[in-house]
mmCIF file of C-alpha atoms and ligand atoms in Angstrom:
data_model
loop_
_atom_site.group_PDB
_atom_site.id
_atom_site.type_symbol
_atom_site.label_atom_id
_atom_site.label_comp_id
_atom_site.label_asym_id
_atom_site.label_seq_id
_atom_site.Cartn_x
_atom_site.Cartn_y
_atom_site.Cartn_z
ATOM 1 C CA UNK C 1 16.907 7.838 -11.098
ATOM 2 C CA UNK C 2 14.563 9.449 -8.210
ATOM 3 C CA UNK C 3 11.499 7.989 -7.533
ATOM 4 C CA UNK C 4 8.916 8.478 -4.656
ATOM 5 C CA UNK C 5 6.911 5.595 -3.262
ATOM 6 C CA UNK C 6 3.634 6.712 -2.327
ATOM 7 C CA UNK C 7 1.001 5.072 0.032
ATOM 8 C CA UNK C 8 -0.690 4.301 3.111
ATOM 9 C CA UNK C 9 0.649 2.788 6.330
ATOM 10 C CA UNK C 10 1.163 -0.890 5.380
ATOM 11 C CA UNK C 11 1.123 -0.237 1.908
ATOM 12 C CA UNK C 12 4.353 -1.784 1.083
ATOM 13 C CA UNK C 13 6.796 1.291 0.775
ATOM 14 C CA UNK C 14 9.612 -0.187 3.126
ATOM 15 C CA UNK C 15 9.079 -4.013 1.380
ATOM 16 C CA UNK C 16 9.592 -2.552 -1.469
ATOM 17 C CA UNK C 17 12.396 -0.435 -1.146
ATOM 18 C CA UNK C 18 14.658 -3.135 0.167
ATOM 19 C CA UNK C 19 13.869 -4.977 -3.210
ATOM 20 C CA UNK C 20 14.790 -1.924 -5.456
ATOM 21 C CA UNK C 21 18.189 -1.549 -3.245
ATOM 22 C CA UNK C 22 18.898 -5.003 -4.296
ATOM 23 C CA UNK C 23 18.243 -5.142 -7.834
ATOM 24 C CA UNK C 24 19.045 -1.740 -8.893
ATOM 25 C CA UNK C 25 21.720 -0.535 -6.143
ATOM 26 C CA UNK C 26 19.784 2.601 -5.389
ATOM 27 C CA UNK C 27 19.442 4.148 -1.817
ATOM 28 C CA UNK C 28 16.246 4.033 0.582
ATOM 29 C CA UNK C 29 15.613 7.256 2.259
ATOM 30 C CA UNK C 30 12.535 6.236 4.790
ATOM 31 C CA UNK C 31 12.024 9.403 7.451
ATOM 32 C CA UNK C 32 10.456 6.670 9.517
ATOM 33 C CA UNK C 33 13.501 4.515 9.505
ATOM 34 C CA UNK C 34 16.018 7.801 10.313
ATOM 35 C CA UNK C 35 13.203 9.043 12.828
ATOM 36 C CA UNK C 36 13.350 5.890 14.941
ATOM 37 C CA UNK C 37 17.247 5.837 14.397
ATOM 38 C CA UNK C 38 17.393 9.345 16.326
ATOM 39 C CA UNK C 39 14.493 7.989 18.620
ATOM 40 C CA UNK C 40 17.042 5.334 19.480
ATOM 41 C CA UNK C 41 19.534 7.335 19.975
ATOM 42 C CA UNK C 42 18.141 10.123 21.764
ATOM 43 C CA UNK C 43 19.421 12.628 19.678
ATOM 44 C CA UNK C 44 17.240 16.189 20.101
ATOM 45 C CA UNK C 45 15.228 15.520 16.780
ATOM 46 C CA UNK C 46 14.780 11.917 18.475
ATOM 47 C CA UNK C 47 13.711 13.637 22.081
ATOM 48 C CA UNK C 48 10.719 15.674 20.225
ATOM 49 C CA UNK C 49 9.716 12.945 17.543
ATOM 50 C CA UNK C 50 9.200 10.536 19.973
ATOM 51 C CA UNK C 51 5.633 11.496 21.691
ATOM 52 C CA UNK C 52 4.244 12.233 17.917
ATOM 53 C CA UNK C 53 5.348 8.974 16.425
ATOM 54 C CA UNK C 54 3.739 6.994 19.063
ATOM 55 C CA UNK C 55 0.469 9.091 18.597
ATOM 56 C CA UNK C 56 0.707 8.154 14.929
ATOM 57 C CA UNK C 57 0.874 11.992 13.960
ATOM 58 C CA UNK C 58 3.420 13.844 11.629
ATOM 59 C CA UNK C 59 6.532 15.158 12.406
ATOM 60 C CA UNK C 60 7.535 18.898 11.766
ATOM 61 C CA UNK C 61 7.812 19.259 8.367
ATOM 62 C CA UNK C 62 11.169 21.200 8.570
ATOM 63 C CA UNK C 63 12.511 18.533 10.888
ATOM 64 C CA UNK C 64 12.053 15.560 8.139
ATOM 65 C CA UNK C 65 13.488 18.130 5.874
ATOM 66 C CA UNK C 66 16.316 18.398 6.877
ATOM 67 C CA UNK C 67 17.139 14.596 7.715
ATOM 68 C CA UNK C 68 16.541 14.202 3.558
ATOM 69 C CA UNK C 69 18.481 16.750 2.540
ATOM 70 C CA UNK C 70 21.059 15.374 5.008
ATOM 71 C CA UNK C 71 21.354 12.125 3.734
ATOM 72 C CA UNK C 72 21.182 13.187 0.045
ATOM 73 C CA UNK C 73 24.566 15.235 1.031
ATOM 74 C CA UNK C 74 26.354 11.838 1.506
ATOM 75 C CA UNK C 75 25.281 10.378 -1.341
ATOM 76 C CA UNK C 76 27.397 9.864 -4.436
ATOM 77 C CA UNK C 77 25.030 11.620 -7.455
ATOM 78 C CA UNK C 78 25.026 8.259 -9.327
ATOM 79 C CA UNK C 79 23.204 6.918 -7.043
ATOM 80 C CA UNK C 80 19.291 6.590 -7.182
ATOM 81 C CA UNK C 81 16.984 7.925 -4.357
ATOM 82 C CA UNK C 82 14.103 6.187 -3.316
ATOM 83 C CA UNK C 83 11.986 8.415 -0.886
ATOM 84 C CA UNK C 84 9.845 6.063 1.067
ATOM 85 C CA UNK C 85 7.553 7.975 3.511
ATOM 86 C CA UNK C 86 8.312 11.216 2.373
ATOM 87 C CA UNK C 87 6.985 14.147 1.539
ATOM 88 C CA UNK C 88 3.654 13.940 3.681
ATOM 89 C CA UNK C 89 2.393 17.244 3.108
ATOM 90 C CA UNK C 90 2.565 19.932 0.284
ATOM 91 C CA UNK C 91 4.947 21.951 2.317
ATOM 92 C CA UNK C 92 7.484 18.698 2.077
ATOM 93 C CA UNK C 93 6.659 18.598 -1.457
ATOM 94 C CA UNK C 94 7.617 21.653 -1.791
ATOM 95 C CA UNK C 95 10.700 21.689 0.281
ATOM 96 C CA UNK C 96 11.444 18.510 -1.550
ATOM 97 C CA UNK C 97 11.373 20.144 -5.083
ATOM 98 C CA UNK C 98 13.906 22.682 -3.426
ATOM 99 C CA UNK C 99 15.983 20.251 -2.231
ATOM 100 C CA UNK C 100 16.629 18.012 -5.519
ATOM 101 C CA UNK C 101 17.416 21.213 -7.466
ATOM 102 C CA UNK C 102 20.334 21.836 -4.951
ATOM 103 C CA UNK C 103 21.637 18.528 -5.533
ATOM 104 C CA UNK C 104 20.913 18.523 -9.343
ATOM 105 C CA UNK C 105 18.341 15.474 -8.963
ATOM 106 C CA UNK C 106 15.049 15.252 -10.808
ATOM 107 C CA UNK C 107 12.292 12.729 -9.629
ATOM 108 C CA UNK C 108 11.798 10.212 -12.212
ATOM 109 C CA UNK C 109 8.617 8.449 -10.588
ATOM 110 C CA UNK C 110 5.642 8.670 -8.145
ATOM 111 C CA UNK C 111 4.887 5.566 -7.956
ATOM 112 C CA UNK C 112 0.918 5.123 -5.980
ATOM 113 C CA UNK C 113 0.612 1.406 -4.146
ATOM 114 C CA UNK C 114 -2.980 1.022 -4.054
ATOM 115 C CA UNK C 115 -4.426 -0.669 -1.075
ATOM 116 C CA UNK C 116 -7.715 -1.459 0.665
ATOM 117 C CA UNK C 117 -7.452 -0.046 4.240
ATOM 118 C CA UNK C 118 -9.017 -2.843 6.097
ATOM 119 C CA UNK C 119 -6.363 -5.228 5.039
ATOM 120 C CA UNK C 120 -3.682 -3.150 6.229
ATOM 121 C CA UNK C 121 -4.465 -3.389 10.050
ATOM 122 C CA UNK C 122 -3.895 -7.694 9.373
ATOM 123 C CA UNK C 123 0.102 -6.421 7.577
ATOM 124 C CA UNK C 124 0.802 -4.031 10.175
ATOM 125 C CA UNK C 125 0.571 -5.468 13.406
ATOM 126 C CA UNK C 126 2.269 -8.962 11.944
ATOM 127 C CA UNK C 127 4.894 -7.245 10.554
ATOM 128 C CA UNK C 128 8.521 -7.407 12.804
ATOM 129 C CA UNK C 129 12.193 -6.870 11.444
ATOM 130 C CA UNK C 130 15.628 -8.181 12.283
ATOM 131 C CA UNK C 131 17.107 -6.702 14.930
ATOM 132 C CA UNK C 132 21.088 -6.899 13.064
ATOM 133 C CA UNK C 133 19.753 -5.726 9.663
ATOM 134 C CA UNK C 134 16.423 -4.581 9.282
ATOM 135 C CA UNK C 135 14.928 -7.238 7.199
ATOM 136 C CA UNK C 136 11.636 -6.815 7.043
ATOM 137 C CA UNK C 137 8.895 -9.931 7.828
ATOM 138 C CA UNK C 138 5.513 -10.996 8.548
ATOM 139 C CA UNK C 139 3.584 -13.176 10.593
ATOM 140 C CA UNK C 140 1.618 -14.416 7.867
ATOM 141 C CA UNK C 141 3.161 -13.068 4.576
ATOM 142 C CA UNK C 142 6.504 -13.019 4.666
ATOM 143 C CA UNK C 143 8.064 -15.386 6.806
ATOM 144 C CA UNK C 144 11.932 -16.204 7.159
ATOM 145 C CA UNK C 145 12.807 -19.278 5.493
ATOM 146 C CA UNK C 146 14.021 -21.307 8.882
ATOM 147 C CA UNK C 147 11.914 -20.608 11.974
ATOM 148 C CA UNK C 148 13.873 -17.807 14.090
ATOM 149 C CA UNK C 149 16.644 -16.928 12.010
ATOM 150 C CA UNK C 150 17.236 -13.658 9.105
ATOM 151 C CA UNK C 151 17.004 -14.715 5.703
ATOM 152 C CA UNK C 152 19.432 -12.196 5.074
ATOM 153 C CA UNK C 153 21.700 -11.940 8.636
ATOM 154 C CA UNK C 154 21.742 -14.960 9.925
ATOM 155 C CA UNK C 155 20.284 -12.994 13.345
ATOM 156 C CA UNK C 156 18.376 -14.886 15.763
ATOM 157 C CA UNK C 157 16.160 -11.311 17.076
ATOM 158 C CA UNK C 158 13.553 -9.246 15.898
ATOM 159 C CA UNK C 159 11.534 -6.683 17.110
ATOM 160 C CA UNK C 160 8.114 -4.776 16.614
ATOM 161 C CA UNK C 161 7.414 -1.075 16.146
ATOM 162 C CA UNK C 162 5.810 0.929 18.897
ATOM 163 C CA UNK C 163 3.812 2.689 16.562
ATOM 164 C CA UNK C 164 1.901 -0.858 15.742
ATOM 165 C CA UNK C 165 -1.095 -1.408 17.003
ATOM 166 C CA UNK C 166 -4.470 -0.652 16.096
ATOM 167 C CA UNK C 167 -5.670 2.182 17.537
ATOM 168 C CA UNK C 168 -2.528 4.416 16.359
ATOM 169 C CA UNK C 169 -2.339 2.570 12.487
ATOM 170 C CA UNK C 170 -5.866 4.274 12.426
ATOM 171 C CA UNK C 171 -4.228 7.616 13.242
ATOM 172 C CA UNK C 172 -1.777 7.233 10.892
ATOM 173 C CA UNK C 173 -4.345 6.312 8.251
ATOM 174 C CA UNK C 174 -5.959 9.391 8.569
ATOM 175 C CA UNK C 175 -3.231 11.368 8.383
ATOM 176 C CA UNK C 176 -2.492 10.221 5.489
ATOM 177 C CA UNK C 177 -5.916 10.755 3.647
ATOM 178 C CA UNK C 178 -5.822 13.745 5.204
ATOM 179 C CA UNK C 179 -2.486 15.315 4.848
ATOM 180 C CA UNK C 180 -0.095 13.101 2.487
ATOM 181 C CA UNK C 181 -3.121 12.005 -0.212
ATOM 182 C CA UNK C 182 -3.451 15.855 -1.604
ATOM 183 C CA UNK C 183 0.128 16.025 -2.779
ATOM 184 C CA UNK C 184 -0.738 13.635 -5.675
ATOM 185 C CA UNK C 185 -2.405 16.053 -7.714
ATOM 186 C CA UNK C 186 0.988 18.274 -7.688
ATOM 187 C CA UNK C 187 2.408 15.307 -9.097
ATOM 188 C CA UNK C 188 0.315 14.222 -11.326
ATOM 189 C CA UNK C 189 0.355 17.774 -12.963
ATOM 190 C CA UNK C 190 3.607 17.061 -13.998
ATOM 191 C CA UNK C 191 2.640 13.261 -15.621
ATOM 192 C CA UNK C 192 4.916 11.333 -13.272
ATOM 193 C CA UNK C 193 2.586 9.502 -11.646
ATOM 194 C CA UNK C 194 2.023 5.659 -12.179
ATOM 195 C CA UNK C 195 -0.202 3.382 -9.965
ATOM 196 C CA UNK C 196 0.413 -0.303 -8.646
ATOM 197 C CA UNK C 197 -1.984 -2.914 -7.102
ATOM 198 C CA UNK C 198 -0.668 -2.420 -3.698
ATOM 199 C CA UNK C 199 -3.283 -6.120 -2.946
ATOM 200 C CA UNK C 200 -1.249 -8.351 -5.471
ATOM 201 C CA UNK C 201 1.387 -10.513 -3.221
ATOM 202 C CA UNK C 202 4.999 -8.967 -3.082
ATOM 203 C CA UNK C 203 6.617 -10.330 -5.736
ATOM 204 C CA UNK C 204 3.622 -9.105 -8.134
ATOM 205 C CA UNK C 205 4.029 -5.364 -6.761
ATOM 206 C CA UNK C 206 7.711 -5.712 -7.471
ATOM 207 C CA UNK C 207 7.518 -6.850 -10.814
ATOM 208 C CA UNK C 208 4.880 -4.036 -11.774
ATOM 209 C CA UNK C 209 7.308 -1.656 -9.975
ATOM 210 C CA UNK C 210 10.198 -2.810 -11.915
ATOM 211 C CA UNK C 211 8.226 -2.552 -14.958
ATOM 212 C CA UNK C 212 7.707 1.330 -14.295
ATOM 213 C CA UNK C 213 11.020 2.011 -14.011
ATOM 214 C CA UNK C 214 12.124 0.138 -16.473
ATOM 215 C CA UNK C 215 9.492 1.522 -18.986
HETATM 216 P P1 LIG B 1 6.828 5.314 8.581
HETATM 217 O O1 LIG B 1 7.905 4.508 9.168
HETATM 218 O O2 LIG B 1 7.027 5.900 7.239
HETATM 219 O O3 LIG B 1 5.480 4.473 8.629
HETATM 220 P P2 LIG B 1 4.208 4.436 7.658
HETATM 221 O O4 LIG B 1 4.116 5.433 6.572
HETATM 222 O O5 LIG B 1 3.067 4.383 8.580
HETATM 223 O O6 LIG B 1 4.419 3.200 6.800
HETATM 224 P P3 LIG B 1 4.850 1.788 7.282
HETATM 225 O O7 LIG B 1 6.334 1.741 7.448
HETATM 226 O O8 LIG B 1 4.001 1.375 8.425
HETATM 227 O O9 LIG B 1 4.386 0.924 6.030
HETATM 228 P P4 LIG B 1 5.137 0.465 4.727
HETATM 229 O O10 LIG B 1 4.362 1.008 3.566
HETATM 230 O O11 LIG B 1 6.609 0.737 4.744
HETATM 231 O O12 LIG B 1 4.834 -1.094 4.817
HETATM 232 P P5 LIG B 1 5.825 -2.352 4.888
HETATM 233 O O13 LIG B 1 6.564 -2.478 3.596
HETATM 234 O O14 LIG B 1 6.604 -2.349 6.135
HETATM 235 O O15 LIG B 1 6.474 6.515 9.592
HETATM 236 C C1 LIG B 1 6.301 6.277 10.968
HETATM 237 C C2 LIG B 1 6.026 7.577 11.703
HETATM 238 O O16 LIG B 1 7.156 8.465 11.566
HETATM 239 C C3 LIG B 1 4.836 8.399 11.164
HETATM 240 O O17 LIG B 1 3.614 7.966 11.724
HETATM 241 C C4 LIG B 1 5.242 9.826 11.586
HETATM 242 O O18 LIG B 1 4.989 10.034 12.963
HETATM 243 C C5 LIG B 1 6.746 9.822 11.376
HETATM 244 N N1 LIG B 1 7.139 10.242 10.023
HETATM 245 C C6 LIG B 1 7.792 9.493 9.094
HETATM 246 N N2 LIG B 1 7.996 10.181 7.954
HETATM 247 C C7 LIG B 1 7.453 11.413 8.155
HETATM 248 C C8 LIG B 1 7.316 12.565 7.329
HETATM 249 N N3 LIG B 1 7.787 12.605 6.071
HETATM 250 N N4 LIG B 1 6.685 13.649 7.859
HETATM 251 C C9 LIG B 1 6.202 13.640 9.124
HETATM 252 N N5 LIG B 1 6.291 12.578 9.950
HETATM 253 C C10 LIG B 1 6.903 11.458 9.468
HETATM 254 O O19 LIG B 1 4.736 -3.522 4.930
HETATM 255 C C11 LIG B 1 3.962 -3.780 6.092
HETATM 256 C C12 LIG B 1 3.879 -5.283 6.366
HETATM 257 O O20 LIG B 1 3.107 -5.913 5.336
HETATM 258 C C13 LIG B 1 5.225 -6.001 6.364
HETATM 259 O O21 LIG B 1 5.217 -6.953 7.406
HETATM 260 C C14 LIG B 1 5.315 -6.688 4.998
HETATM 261 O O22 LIG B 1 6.023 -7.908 5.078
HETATM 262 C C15 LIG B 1 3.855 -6.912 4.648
HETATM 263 N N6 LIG B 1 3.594 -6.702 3.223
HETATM 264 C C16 LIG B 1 4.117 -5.726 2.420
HETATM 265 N N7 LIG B 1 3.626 -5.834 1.155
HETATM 266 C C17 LIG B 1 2.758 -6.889 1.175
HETATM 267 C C18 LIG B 1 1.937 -7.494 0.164
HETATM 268 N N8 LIG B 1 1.913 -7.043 -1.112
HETATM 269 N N9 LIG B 1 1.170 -8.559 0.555
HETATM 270 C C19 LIG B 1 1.200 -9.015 1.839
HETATM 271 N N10 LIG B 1 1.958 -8.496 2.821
HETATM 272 C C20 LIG B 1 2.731 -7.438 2.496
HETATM 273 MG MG1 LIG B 2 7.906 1.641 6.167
HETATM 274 ZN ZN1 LIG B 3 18.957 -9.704 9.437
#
């Protein structure tokens, strides 16, 4: 099963994603996560996306592309693809449709998380991750279980995103009402589109997201 998991910065996409891998053994394929891997790694792709990320703009579309279509190469076809963060625009949409015919996929899901904007700011600049694994926390919501130490790693560091702070979470909202909220309709044309109380605490979303899929 392919699903997309649509929403705002902060919305929940990348929370949510590590729960799905967990229960249901599918894949997370988050262009912000593999953009900030090449970032680190000053790879060319990494060189050029560096400037635009911290401006809270988009990427090219072709370069996000091709990092999907990438990944979906090393994937076994039993396994489930959840696209978290992508497409952004209609042209990704589009590219993405061309994409999952190659590989003989079909997308399942579009699943909405519904959010108020002002409460996003509060979930984006607590959030931090372990450094080892990725986990993902928060200041206020989603704290590890002992003070200083990954619930899932055992790791004692974490770190922040560059791209978190205020003034450049505002960019990215507007970006995506202005760019990434249009490709619903495409979707919805095709009556795969479900929405979910982005608002309700995280083990709420998960269980309404769990109920989609298994519906
Ligand atoms: P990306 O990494 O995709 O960032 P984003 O879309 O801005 O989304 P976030 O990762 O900030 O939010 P999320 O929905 O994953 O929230 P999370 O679950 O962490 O993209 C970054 C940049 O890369 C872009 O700006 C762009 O430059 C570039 N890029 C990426 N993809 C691209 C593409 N396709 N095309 C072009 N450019 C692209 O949750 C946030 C926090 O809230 C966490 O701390 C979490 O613990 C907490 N939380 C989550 N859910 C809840 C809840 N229900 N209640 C309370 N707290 C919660
Ligand atoms: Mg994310
Ligand atoms: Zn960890």
């Amino acid at each position: 099963m392919n699903i997309i998991l649509l929403g705002p910065p902060g919305a929940g996409k990348g929370t949510q994603s590590q729960r799905l891998v967990e229960k249901h053994g599918m894949r997370q394929l988050s262009t912000g996560d593999m953009l900030r891997a090449a970032v680190k790694a000053q790879t060319p792709v990494g060189i050029q996306a560096k400037a635009v990320m911290d401006a809270g703009e988009l990427v090219s579309d072709t370069i996000v592309s091709a990092l999907i279509s990438d990944e979906l190469a090393s994937m076994g076809n039993d396994v489930g693809a959840i696209f978290d963060g992508y497409p952004r625009t209609e042209a990704q949409a589009l590219m993405l449709d061309e994409i999952l015919q190659q590989h003989g996929r079909t997308l399942a899901h579009v699943i909405e998380l519904e959010v108020n904007e002002d409460a996003l700011v509060e979930r984006i600049t607590g959030r931090f991750t372990c450094a080892s694994c990725g986990k993902g926390y928060h200041d206020k919501f989603e704290r590890p279980k002992q003070e200083g130490v990954c619930d899932r790693c055992g790791g004692t560091e974490f770190k922040r995103r560059p791209d978190d702070n205020e003034e450049t979470v505002r960019t990215r909202m507007a970006e995506y009402r202005a760019k990434t909220a249009p490709i619903l309709p495409v979707y919805e044309a095709r009556g795969i589109v479900s929405r979910v109380d982005g608002m309700a605490d995280i083990d709420a979303v998960t269980d309404s997201i769990n109920a989609i899929l298994e519906g």
